[in-house]
């Protein structure tokens, strides 16, 4: 059982309710401790794949297994506890009345004690430079501030698997470096999409290339053939 | 409480069209020069969303969140009634939720009666307690609007139930469901009050306008009763009569000399019906082929 | 409970989204006809339907409308899927009267159904922008048209927001949570959602400002297609009256 | 009059309705044909400044003059015709029912003839690779697709001044290159914010550095002192 994958998808497709093809016949296995970078041009299905692999969307065809389980009502909470997802669009993600509530949304559900909670809040708001905006509602922040709050409120509960969809869009250099640093040190499993190849190269040991809803390449970072990127339009 | 097409007599539907256009026209006149704000757009959209979740109730039409009082409180009675009228128009023209001929009556109930009643209740009692007055406005506003709806369908002879059934059914149901309406209204109003009080500034309405609109609302049932008394329930027959066709059924005018023994009026109607459908078929194909006269864009 | 509630909401709003961008992208002859003319003939059809209880007239109307829809490029399957529920509802409402009059409930349902079909023919073949400009050329006041257009656009935004918020909540729901919690949080969520929509809308307003706010008027189309459609509608009306 | 600025701001401040400071005591002049890059960490006021300079927000203190005029109701349309703004968040920007309507939103108001309009649509949808999504509502697109639609629907009416707020966030490499190329060829005046310094260096001849709502540096690209960037957290 050592080598059974954490997350596996076999032949999954997702068609959006309006008939648009999200991903098409994708198979992938993700193992503990891997750092997977998903790259591909706009609209190639990266975000859709993340929603599928994290169990938030149900594939319209095929099956996803997470920790060996098919996600359903019964195991929903326990899966969610272990999987964190940073959405591409922070506006889709942030819904609490203040930044503080946003950060503590999951810790409060886990009924962590007050003291520990205060400490977590302090640590993360310092790290992401959010102290001055803790009292503000998230929809009144700047683009990058929103993204920072989003990343912080996922990292704060240290899920085993983290999906990061474009974590560095709209954020400033300092935060980018900080996020990269944190992810490098992270012991869990990490899946990242990004249009900044620098980030992928720095953080990932495996690269998945998508195009038109399909995986067209899945390889280690060392054997990566960059000509393909250019062809598809990633760089 | 959206009344569909076919539940109202034409006379009643017509009367409420006139009344509604008068009050709505007056509101638009009062709003001249004003710019519609994003609050207006969002409120319409949110009310639209809330009204989507509706469930049928027996002996009446259906029940759901209406939002008229909320619109009145947040936008003032004139812009509020315009917003509600817009919501109802979109529902009619995009979802067919509420009929085209019943548009007047629906707007009257939900965009005028509900908005103005809700607004005045709120203004009268908000001195004492903001959330209680908002609750009262939401609750009574929808109940009174529902009673008007009951009155309109009850007076209509097309809808075979009488007032003694429709008014209690609509009124009582909405008085019960209206409690939820009241709670939501109060919740939203007090939340907005703490975060964006600027949205709740008092919107003044002149005394004369108040008396005028209140008078119209109060008298509308009487008008409706009178309209039903003078109105006729079978206008098509009258139209046919005017055209001089009533005594001269169509199959006879088409086949004046062609009298087959045993061709009873029923078969006659059937034949003329079939001929009509055939002509419709031909004309429809003509439209279809005329299509090629237009370039696709 | 709140799982059920959220599920319902989510289904409702995604259903709604698909419903809303209806099939006016498909390109039948009826889609090409000028919206004004469709609007007026719809009103005529509805008035015809609701001003009679005669079986002959109603069934003639029903047949004609279905024929027209089928020939001019509407999917009958879609048309019926939008009609049947309400027809049944109407029948149920008046069914107690079966005891007094066997015919009435059926005729009543029939006329309601015909009226709905007439309106759906318009709805399924006309985009909302076209309806707005049709209303404008029928002299509906500018502020009303503007409001219609504004509301229509915000509806799209608001519904998209509901869906994404629900998904976001789900992605971080790590414990079941109690019912009391739901009610406590529920009120707050509604208020917050509302506030957020308003401020989002204020920014969208900037976007509209930056690109101008005129409601687009689509051109008045009047050609052979319209003339024959008017003839067709007029014929249906006339035949219905004399039948 | 040759050297009067297109846009000038003198001592402007903007305080958001909730009391947050957007920008504070900023003065800047922008001349015809300039390519200005605005950089600064998250929340430093870049987006707010763009809204102010383009006349979409009114400063709470000070005055902005655009083409020598103070924006008001009367000159509103003529100013809007000449100034295009690409918002940072495409969700705040896109409001039409389909991508096609979005692209043609301004051209239709300008009453360009049908033939020309079709041509424009073809050209821009080809350039930005939007042909397959022309019929979709903009809110059902992927993050990068939204951004592309947004940029295309501003460039399509060729305003004299273009403000681009983070044009490259979430977009793929191919589009980035294409946008950069277009902007380089553009004869008008361009103001860009970006957290990717590459873009700024490639496109701009003047760089404005912001921090905490103020302009702390305003210089040509050649005399730029990059140490300052690091200090403030831009890189
Ligand atoms: N809500 C939606 N409804 C319908 N279609 C959608 C929706 N979201 C995305 N799509 C479509 O699904 C396809 C894949 O989208 P996805 O968001 O997964 O792309 P992506 O690889 O994440 O792109 P990006 O780099 O721009 O973020 C695209 O063609 C897109 O238009
Ligand atoms: N709608 C709003 N309401 C209240 N405060 C706001 C709002 N938008 C932005 N702010 C605040 O104004 C300040 C400047 O924000 P702005 O969006 O201009 O930053 P920015 O430089 O564009 O940042 P980013 O790089 O993240 O896009 C920030 O502190 C932010 O919190
Ligand atoms: Mg994506
Ligand atoms: Mg910004």
PDB file of C-alpha atoms in Angstrom, chain A:
ATOM      1  CA  UNK A   1       0.000   0.000   0.000  1.00  0.00           C
ATOM      2  CA  UNK A   2       2.984   2.307   0.237  1.00  0.00           C
ATOM      3  CA  UNK A   3       2.778   3.265  -3.347  1.00  0.00           C
ATOM      4  CA  UNK A   4      -0.923   3.758  -3.739  1.00  0.00           C
ATOM      5  CA  UNK A   5      -1.618   7.256  -4.986  1.00  0.00           C
ATOM      6  CA  UNK A   6      -3.222   9.911  -2.771  1.00  0.00           C
ATOM      7  CA  UNK A   7      -5.410  11.066  -5.588  1.00  0.00           C
ATOM      8  CA  UNK A   8      -6.195   9.224  -8.768  1.00  0.00           C
ATOM      9  CA  UNK A   9      -8.383   9.959 -11.727  1.00  0.00           C
ATOM     10  CA  UNK A  10      -9.154   7.524 -14.473  1.00  0.00           C
ATOM     11  CA  UNK A  11     -10.569   8.713 -17.777  1.00  0.00           C
ATOM     12  CA  UNK A  12     -12.442  11.657 -16.310  1.00  0.00           C
ATOM     13  CA  UNK A  13     -14.263  14.276 -18.338  1.00  0.00           C
ATOM     14  CA  UNK A  14     -16.139  17.321 -17.238  1.00  0.00           C
ATOM     15  CA  UNK A  15     -18.715  19.079 -19.331  1.00  0.00           C
ATOM     16  CA  UNK A  16     -20.053  22.374 -17.931  1.00  0.00           C
ATOM     17  CA  UNK A  17     -23.842  22.655 -17.657  1.00  0.00           C
ATOM     18  CA  UNK A  18     -23.918  24.851 -20.755  1.00  0.00           C
ATOM     19  CA  UNK A  19     -22.173  22.157 -22.766  1.00  0.00           C
ATOM     20  CA  UNK A  20     -18.641  23.610 -22.742  1.00  0.00           C
ATOM     21  CA  UNK A  21     -15.931  21.024 -22.483  1.00  0.00           C
ATOM     22  CA  UNK A  22     -13.893  21.530 -19.315  1.00  0.00           C
ATOM     23  CA  UNK A  23     -11.565  18.521 -19.381  1.00  0.00           C
ATOM     24  CA  UNK A  24     -11.717  15.471 -21.562  1.00  0.00           C
ATOM     25  CA  UNK A  25     -10.630  11.937 -20.840  1.00  0.00           C
ATOM     26  CA  UNK A  26      -7.919  12.764 -18.327  1.00  0.00           C
ATOM     27  CA  UNK A  27      -6.084  10.194 -16.219  1.00  0.00           C
ATOM     28  CA  UNK A  28      -3.605  11.177 -13.553  1.00  0.00           C
ATOM     29  CA  UNK A  29      -2.226   9.857 -10.280  1.00  0.00           C
ATOM     30  CA  UNK A  30      -0.766  12.046  -7.583  1.00  0.00           C
ATOM     31  CA  UNK A  31       1.452  10.546  -4.883  1.00  0.00           C
ATOM     32  CA  UNK A  32       2.312  11.721  -1.401  1.00  0.00           C
ATOM     33  CA  UNK A  33       4.946  14.441  -1.303  1.00  0.00           C
ATOM     34  CA  UNK A  34       4.873  15.222  -5.000  1.00  0.00           C
ATOM     35  CA  UNK A  35       5.021  18.765  -6.290  1.00  0.00           C
ATOM     36  CA  UNK A  36       3.017  18.869  -9.470  1.00  0.00           C
ATOM     37  CA  UNK A  37       2.952  21.879 -11.747  1.00  0.00           C
ATOM     38  CA  UNK A  38       0.043  22.093 -14.180  1.00  0.00           C
ATOM     39  CA  UNK A  39       0.691  24.339 -17.139  1.00  0.00           C
ATOM     40  CA  UNK A  40      -1.194  25.096 -20.328  1.00  0.00           C
ATOM     41  CA  UNK A  41      -2.681  27.958 -22.270  1.00  0.00           C
ATOM     42  CA  UNK A  42      -5.818  29.851 -21.214  1.00  0.00           C
ATOM     43  CA  UNK A  43      -8.906  27.707 -21.242  1.00  0.00           C
ATOM     44  CA  UNK A  44      -7.000  24.428 -21.434  1.00  0.00           C
ATOM     45  CA  UNK A  45      -8.781  23.035 -18.369  1.00  0.00           C
ATOM     46  CA  UNK A  46      -6.315  23.563 -15.524  1.00  0.00           C
ATOM     47  CA  UNK A  47      -8.782  25.099 -13.118  1.00  0.00           C
ATOM     48  CA  UNK A  48     -11.430  22.568 -14.002  1.00  0.00           C
ATOM     49  CA  UNK A  49      -8.972  19.758 -13.356  1.00  0.00           C
ATOM     50  CA  UNK A  50      -8.141  21.218  -9.960  1.00  0.00           C
ATOM     51  CA  UNK A  51     -11.802  21.329  -9.001  1.00  0.00           C
ATOM     52  CA  UNK A  52     -12.153  17.723 -10.094  1.00  0.00           C
ATOM     53  CA  UNK A  53      -9.049  16.376  -8.372  1.00  0.00           C
ATOM     54  CA  UNK A  54      -9.919  18.146  -5.149  1.00  0.00           C
ATOM     55  CA  UNK A  55     -13.378  16.606  -5.198  1.00  0.00           C
ATOM     56  CA  UNK A  56     -15.272  19.886  -5.440  1.00  0.00           C
ATOM     57  CA  UNK A  57     -16.740  19.084  -8.815  1.00  0.00           C
ATOM     58  CA  UNK A  58     -17.953  15.630  -9.781  1.00  0.00           C
ATOM     59  CA  UNK A  59     -16.699  14.474 -13.166  1.00  0.00           C
ATOM     60  CA  UNK A  60     -19.458  13.957 -15.697  1.00  0.00           C
ATOM     61  CA  UNK A  61     -17.613  10.815 -16.797  1.00  0.00           C
ATOM     62  CA  UNK A  62     -15.061   8.650 -15.016  1.00  0.00           C
ATOM     63  CA  UNK A  63     -14.131   8.612 -11.385  1.00  0.00           C
ATOM     64  CA  UNK A  64     -11.834  10.430  -8.998  1.00  0.00           C
ATOM     65  CA  UNK A  65     -10.559   8.716  -5.878  1.00  0.00           C
ATOM     66  CA  UNK A  66      -9.154  10.753  -3.041  1.00  0.00           C
ATOM     67  CA  UNK A  67      -7.240   8.907  -0.302  1.00  0.00           C
ATOM     68  CA  UNK A  68      -8.631   5.801  -1.882  1.00  0.00           C
ATOM     69  CA  UNK A  69     -12.216   6.939  -1.404  1.00  0.00           C
ATOM     70  CA  UNK A  70     -14.852   8.109  -3.823  1.00  0.00           C
ATOM     71  CA  UNK A  71     -15.948  11.480  -2.434  1.00  0.00           C
ATOM     72  CA  UNK A  72     -19.497  11.361  -1.134  1.00  0.00           C
ATOM     73  CA  UNK A  73     -21.656  12.880   1.561  1.00  0.00           C
ATOM     74  CA  UNK A  74     -20.271  10.756   4.346  1.00  0.00           C
ATOM     75  CA  UNK A  75     -16.584  11.365   3.857  1.00  0.00           C
ATOM     76  CA  UNK A  76     -17.051  14.928   2.629  1.00  0.00           C
ATOM     77  CA  UNK A  77     -15.893  16.758   5.745  1.00  0.00           C
ATOM     78  CA  UNK A  78     -12.909  14.545   6.385  1.00  0.00           C
ATOM     79  CA  UNK A  79     -11.693  14.964   2.820  1.00  0.00           C
ATOM     80  CA  UNK A  80     -12.183  18.698   2.957  1.00  0.00           C
ATOM     81  CA  UNK A  81     -10.187  18.840   6.138  1.00  0.00           C
ATOM     82  CA  UNK A  82      -7.178  17.345   4.370  1.00  0.00           C
ATOM     83  CA  UNK A  83      -7.391  19.146   1.054  1.00  0.00           C
ATOM     84  CA  UNK A  84      -6.957  22.877   0.656  1.00  0.00           C
ATOM     85  CA  UNK A  85      -7.842  24.691  -2.551  1.00  0.00           C
ATOM     86  CA  UNK A  86      -6.715  28.214  -3.448  1.00  0.00           C
ATOM     87  CA  UNK A  87      -9.110  29.358  -6.185  1.00  0.00           C
ATOM     88  CA  UNK A  88      -7.853  31.265  -9.179  1.00  0.00           C
ATOM     89  CA  UNK A  89     -10.304  34.074  -8.535  1.00  0.00           C
ATOM     90  CA  UNK A  90     -10.273  35.267  -4.920  1.00  0.00           C
ATOM     91  CA  UNK A  91     -13.682  36.880  -5.379  1.00  0.00           C
ATOM     92  CA  UNK A  92     -15.081  33.415  -5.827  1.00  0.00           C
ATOM     93  CA  UNK A  93     -13.402  32.265  -2.671  1.00  0.00           C
ATOM     94  CA  UNK A  94     -13.819  34.938  -0.015  1.00  0.00           C
ATOM     95  CA  UNK A  95     -17.241  35.194   1.569  1.00  0.00           C
ATOM     96  CA  UNK A  96     -16.779  36.048   5.217  1.00  0.00           C
ATOM     97  CA  UNK A  97     -17.615  39.431   6.709  1.00  0.00           C
ATOM     98  CA  UNK A  98     -14.035  40.333   7.595  1.00  0.00           C
ATOM     99  CA  UNK A  99     -10.512  39.211   6.795  1.00  0.00           C
ATOM    100  CA  UNK A 100     -10.196  37.884  10.336  1.00  0.00           C
ATOM    101  CA  UNK A 101     -13.276  35.680   9.932  1.00  0.00           C
ATOM    102  CA  UNK A 102     -11.892  34.558   6.625  1.00  0.00           C
ATOM    103  CA  UNK A 103      -8.623  33.392   8.123  1.00  0.00           C
ATOM    104  CA  UNK A 104     -10.327  31.705  11.053  1.00  0.00           C
ATOM    105  CA  UNK A 105     -13.125  30.123   9.049  1.00  0.00           C
ATOM    106  CA  UNK A 106     -11.676  26.629   9.110  1.00  0.00           C
ATOM    107  CA  UNK A 107      -9.847  26.797  12.470  1.00  0.00           C
ATOM    108  CA  UNK A 108     -13.150  27.745  14.131  1.00  0.00           C
ATOM    109  CA  UNK A 109     -14.860  24.711  12.658  1.00  0.00           C
ATOM    110  CA  UNK A 110     -12.060  22.551  13.972  1.00  0.00           C
ATOM    111  CA  UNK A 111     -12.719  23.940  17.426  1.00  0.00           C
ATOM    112  CA  UNK A 112      -9.110  24.778  18.068  1.00  0.00           C
ATOM    113  CA  UNK A 113      -8.718  26.472  21.421  1.00  0.00           C
ATOM    114  CA  UNK A 114      -8.816  30.235  21.685  1.00  0.00           C
ATOM    115  CA  UNK A 115      -5.198  30.682  22.592  1.00  0.00           C
ATOM    116  CA  UNK A 116      -3.919  28.622  19.681  1.00  0.00           C
ATOM    117  CA  UNK A 117      -6.313  30.434  17.363  1.00  0.00           C
ATOM    118  CA  UNK A 118      -5.050  33.854  18.386  1.00  0.00           C
ATOM    119  CA  UNK A 119      -1.547  32.668  17.811  1.00  0.00           C
ATOM    120  CA  UNK A 120      -2.294  31.320  14.336  1.00  0.00           C
ATOM    121  CA  UNK A 121      -4.015  34.562  13.401  1.00  0.00           C
ATOM    122  CA  UNK A 122      -1.057  36.578  14.558  1.00  0.00           C
ATOM    123  CA  UNK A 123       1.437  34.398  12.772  1.00  0.00           C
ATOM    124  CA  UNK A 124      -0.322  34.373   9.419  1.00  0.00           C
ATOM    125  CA  UNK A 125      -1.436  37.978   9.399  1.00  0.00           C
ATOM    126  CA  UNK A 126       2.139  38.957  10.081  1.00  0.00           C
ATOM    127  CA  UNK A 127       3.563  36.670   7.454  1.00  0.00           C
ATOM    128  CA  UNK A 128       1.198  37.945   4.758  1.00  0.00           C
ATOM    129  CA  UNK A 129       1.228  41.520   5.954  1.00  0.00           C
ATOM    130  CA  UNK A 130      -2.491  41.578   6.668  1.00  0.00           C
ATOM    131  CA  UNK A 131      -2.516  43.146  10.116  1.00  0.00           C
ATOM    132  CA  UNK A 132      -3.862  46.480   9.016  1.00  0.00           C
ATOM    133  CA  UNK A 133      -6.716  45.023   7.048  1.00  0.00           C
ATOM    134  CA  UNK A 134      -7.917  42.323   9.448  1.00  0.00           C
ATOM    135  CA  UNK A 135     -11.104  44.228  10.202  1.00  0.00           C
ATOM    136  CA  UNK A 136     -11.984  44.964   6.547  1.00  0.00           C
ATOM    137  CA  UNK A 137     -14.482  42.975   4.508  1.00  0.00           C
ATOM    138  CA  UNK A 138     -12.544  41.039   1.855  1.00  0.00           C
ATOM    139  CA  UNK A 139     -14.468  42.510  -1.055  1.00  0.00           C
ATOM    140  CA  UNK A 140     -13.054  45.921  -0.217  1.00  0.00           C
ATOM    141  CA  UNK A 141      -9.418  44.969  -0.722  1.00  0.00           C
ATOM    142  CA  UNK A 142      -7.030  45.501  -3.598  1.00  0.00           C
ATOM    143  CA  UNK A 143      -6.565  42.670  -6.107  1.00  0.00           C
ATOM    144  CA  UNK A 144      -3.356  41.382  -4.586  1.00  0.00           C
ATOM    145  CA  UNK A 145      -4.539  41.764  -1.013  1.00  0.00           C
ATOM    146  CA  UNK A 146      -7.490  39.511  -1.827  1.00  0.00           C
ATOM    147  CA  UNK A 147      -5.176  36.882  -3.221  1.00  0.00           C
ATOM    148  CA  UNK A 148      -2.969  37.059  -0.141  1.00  0.00           C
ATOM    149  CA  UNK A 149      -5.940  36.629   2.178  1.00  0.00           C
ATOM    150  CA  UNK A 150      -7.046  33.667   0.129  1.00  0.00           C
ATOM    151  CA  UNK A 151      -3.695  31.913   0.268  1.00  0.00           C
ATOM    152  CA  UNK A 152      -3.316  32.637   3.962  1.00  0.00           C
ATOM    153  CA  UNK A 153      -6.727  31.260   4.824  1.00  0.00           C
ATOM    154  CA  UNK A 154      -5.888  27.950   3.175  1.00  0.00           C
ATOM    155  CA  UNK A 155      -2.356  27.613   4.497  1.00  0.00           C
ATOM    156  CA  UNK A 156      -3.494  28.437   8.026  1.00  0.00           C
ATOM    157  CA  UNK A 157      -5.089  25.021   8.552  1.00  0.00           C
ATOM    158  CA  UNK A 158      -2.204  23.109   7.000  1.00  0.00           C
ATOM    159  CA  UNK A 159      -4.073  20.650   4.793  1.00  0.00           C
ATOM    160  CA  UNK A 160      -2.208  17.552   3.619  1.00  0.00           C
ATOM    161  CA  UNK A 161      -2.709  18.366  -0.016  1.00  0.00           C
ATOM    162  CA  UNK A 162      -2.730  21.910  -1.341  1.00  0.00           C
ATOM    163  CA  UNK A 163      -4.031  22.949  -4.720  1.00  0.00           C
ATOM    164  CA  UNK A 164      -2.903  26.419  -5.736  1.00  0.00           C
ATOM    165  CA  UNK A 165      -4.564  27.866  -8.816  1.00  0.00           C
ATOM    166  CA  UNK A 166      -2.455  30.787 -10.055  1.00  0.00           C
ATOM    167  CA  UNK A 167      -1.189  31.724  -6.603  1.00  0.00           C
ATOM    168  CA  UNK A 168       1.038  34.470  -7.941  1.00  0.00           C
ATOM    169  CA  UNK A 169      -1.371  36.354 -10.192  1.00  0.00           C
ATOM    170  CA  UNK A 170      -1.757  39.951  -9.014  1.00  0.00           C
ATOM    171  CA  UNK A 171       0.578  39.570  -6.049  1.00  0.00           C
ATOM    172  CA  UNK A 172       3.719  41.597  -5.514  1.00  0.00           C
ATOM    173  CA  UNK A 173       7.267  40.309  -5.650  1.00  0.00           C
ATOM    174  CA  UNK A 174       7.733  40.068  -1.937  1.00  0.00           C
ATOM    175  CA  UNK A 175       4.660  37.922  -1.487  1.00  0.00           C
ATOM    176  CA  UNK A 176       5.600  35.769  -4.448  1.00  0.00           C
ATOM    177  CA  UNK A 177       8.937  35.011  -2.878  1.00  0.00           C
ATOM    178  CA  UNK A 178       7.324  34.351   0.454  1.00  0.00           C
ATOM    179  CA  UNK A 179       4.747  31.947  -0.991  1.00  0.00           C
ATOM    180  CA  UNK A 180       7.431  30.143  -2.960  1.00  0.00           C
ATOM    181  CA  UNK A 181       9.512  29.828   0.179  1.00  0.00           C
ATOM    182  CA  UNK A 182       6.576  28.471   2.173  1.00  0.00           C
ATOM    183  CA  UNK A 183       5.674  25.955  -0.476  1.00  0.00           C
ATOM    184  CA  UNK A 184       9.256  24.776  -0.727  1.00  0.00           C
ATOM    185  CA  UNK A 185       9.286  24.034   2.983  1.00  0.00           C
ATOM    186  CA  UNK A 186       5.854  22.465   2.984  1.00  0.00           C
ATOM    187  CA  UNK A 187       5.926  18.745   3.790  1.00  0.00           C
ATOM    188  CA  UNK A 188       2.579  17.972   2.177  1.00  0.00           C
ATOM    189  CA  UNK A 189       1.633  17.376  -1.412  1.00  0.00           C
ATOM    190  CA  UNK A 190       1.376  20.425  -3.650  1.00  0.00           C
ATOM    191  CA  UNK A 191      -0.349  20.985  -6.982  1.00  0.00           C
ATOM    192  CA  UNK A 192       0.176  24.366  -8.634  1.00  0.00           C
ATOM    193  CA  UNK A 193      -0.991  25.985 -11.828  1.00  0.00           C
ATOM    194  CA  UNK A 194       0.757  29.081 -13.028  1.00  0.00           C
ATOM    195  CA  UNK A 195       1.484  31.065 -16.142  1.00  0.00           C
ATOM    196  CA  UNK A 196       4.815  32.093 -14.651  1.00  0.00           C
ATOM    197  CA  UNK A 197       7.074  29.226 -15.550  1.00  0.00           C
ATOM    198  CA  UNK A 198       9.703  30.484 -13.130  1.00  0.00           C
ATOM    199  CA  UNK A 199       7.503  29.491 -10.231  1.00  0.00           C
ATOM    200  CA  UNK A 200       6.853  26.041 -11.644  1.00  0.00           C
ATOM    201  CA  UNK A 201      10.515  25.429 -12.294  1.00  0.00           C
ATOM    202  CA  UNK A 202      11.466  26.584  -8.855  1.00  0.00           C
ATOM    203  CA  UNK A 203       8.883  24.574  -6.949  1.00  0.00           C
ATOM    204  CA  UNK A 204       7.848  21.504  -8.858  1.00  0.00           C
ATOM    205  CA  UNK A 205       9.442  18.175  -9.569  1.00  0.00           C
ATOM    206  CA  UNK A 206       6.776  17.069 -11.990  1.00  0.00           C
ATOM    207  CA  UNK A 207       5.117  18.997 -14.788  1.00  0.00           C
ATOM    208  CA  UNK A 208       1.780  18.272 -16.438  1.00  0.00           C
ATOM    209  CA  UNK A 209       1.076  20.050 -19.692  1.00  0.00           C
ATOM    210  CA  UNK A 210      -2.514  20.566 -20.754  1.00  0.00           C
ATOM    211  CA  UNK A 211      -4.041  21.605 -24.029  1.00  0.00           C
ATOM    212  CA  UNK A 212      -7.709  21.738 -25.051  1.00  0.00           C
ATOM    213  CA  UNK A 213      -8.907  19.854 -22.027  1.00  0.00           C
ATOM    214  CA  UNK A 214      -6.419  16.991 -22.329  1.00  0.00           C
ATOM    215  CA  UNK A 215      -3.108  16.147 -20.730  1.00  0.00           C
ATOM    216  CA  UNK A 216      -0.539  16.151 -23.503  1.00  0.00           C
ATOM    217  CA  UNK A 217       2.594  15.652 -21.424  1.00  0.00           C
ATOM    218  CA  UNK A 218       3.326  14.440 -17.899  1.00  0.00           C
ATOM    219  CA  UNK A 219       6.987  14.303 -16.976  1.00  0.00           C
ATOM    220  CA  UNK A 220       9.613  15.171 -14.397  1.00  0.00           C
ATOM    221  CA  UNK A 221      11.001  18.661 -14.451  1.00  0.00           C
ATOM    222  CA  UNK A 222      14.403  17.401 -15.650  1.00  0.00           C
ATOM    223  CA  UNK A 223      13.174  15.623 -18.731  1.00  0.00           C
ATOM    224  CA  UNK A 224      10.948  18.546 -19.723  1.00  0.00           C
ATOM    225  CA  UNK A 225      11.066  19.475 -23.384  1.00  0.00           C
ATOM    226  CA  UNK A 226      10.491  23.222 -23.474  1.00  0.00           C
ATOM    227  CA  UNK A 227       9.956  23.380 -27.188  1.00  0.00           C
ATOM    228  CA  UNK A 228       6.546  21.890 -26.601  1.00  0.00           C
ATOM    229  CA  UNK A 229       5.608  24.833 -24.410  1.00  0.00           C
ATOM    230  CA  UNK A 230       6.202  27.265 -27.161  1.00  0.00           C
ATOM    231  CA  UNK A 231       4.240  25.198 -29.635  1.00  0.00           C
ATOM    232  CA  UNK A 232       1.172  25.109 -27.448  1.00  0.00           C
ATOM    233  CA  UNK A 233       1.414  28.765 -26.454  1.00  0.00           C
ATOM    234  CA  UNK A 234       2.370  28.464 -22.814  1.00  0.00           C
ATOM    235  CA  UNK A 235       5.387  30.704 -23.173  1.00  0.00           C
TER     236      UNK A 235
END
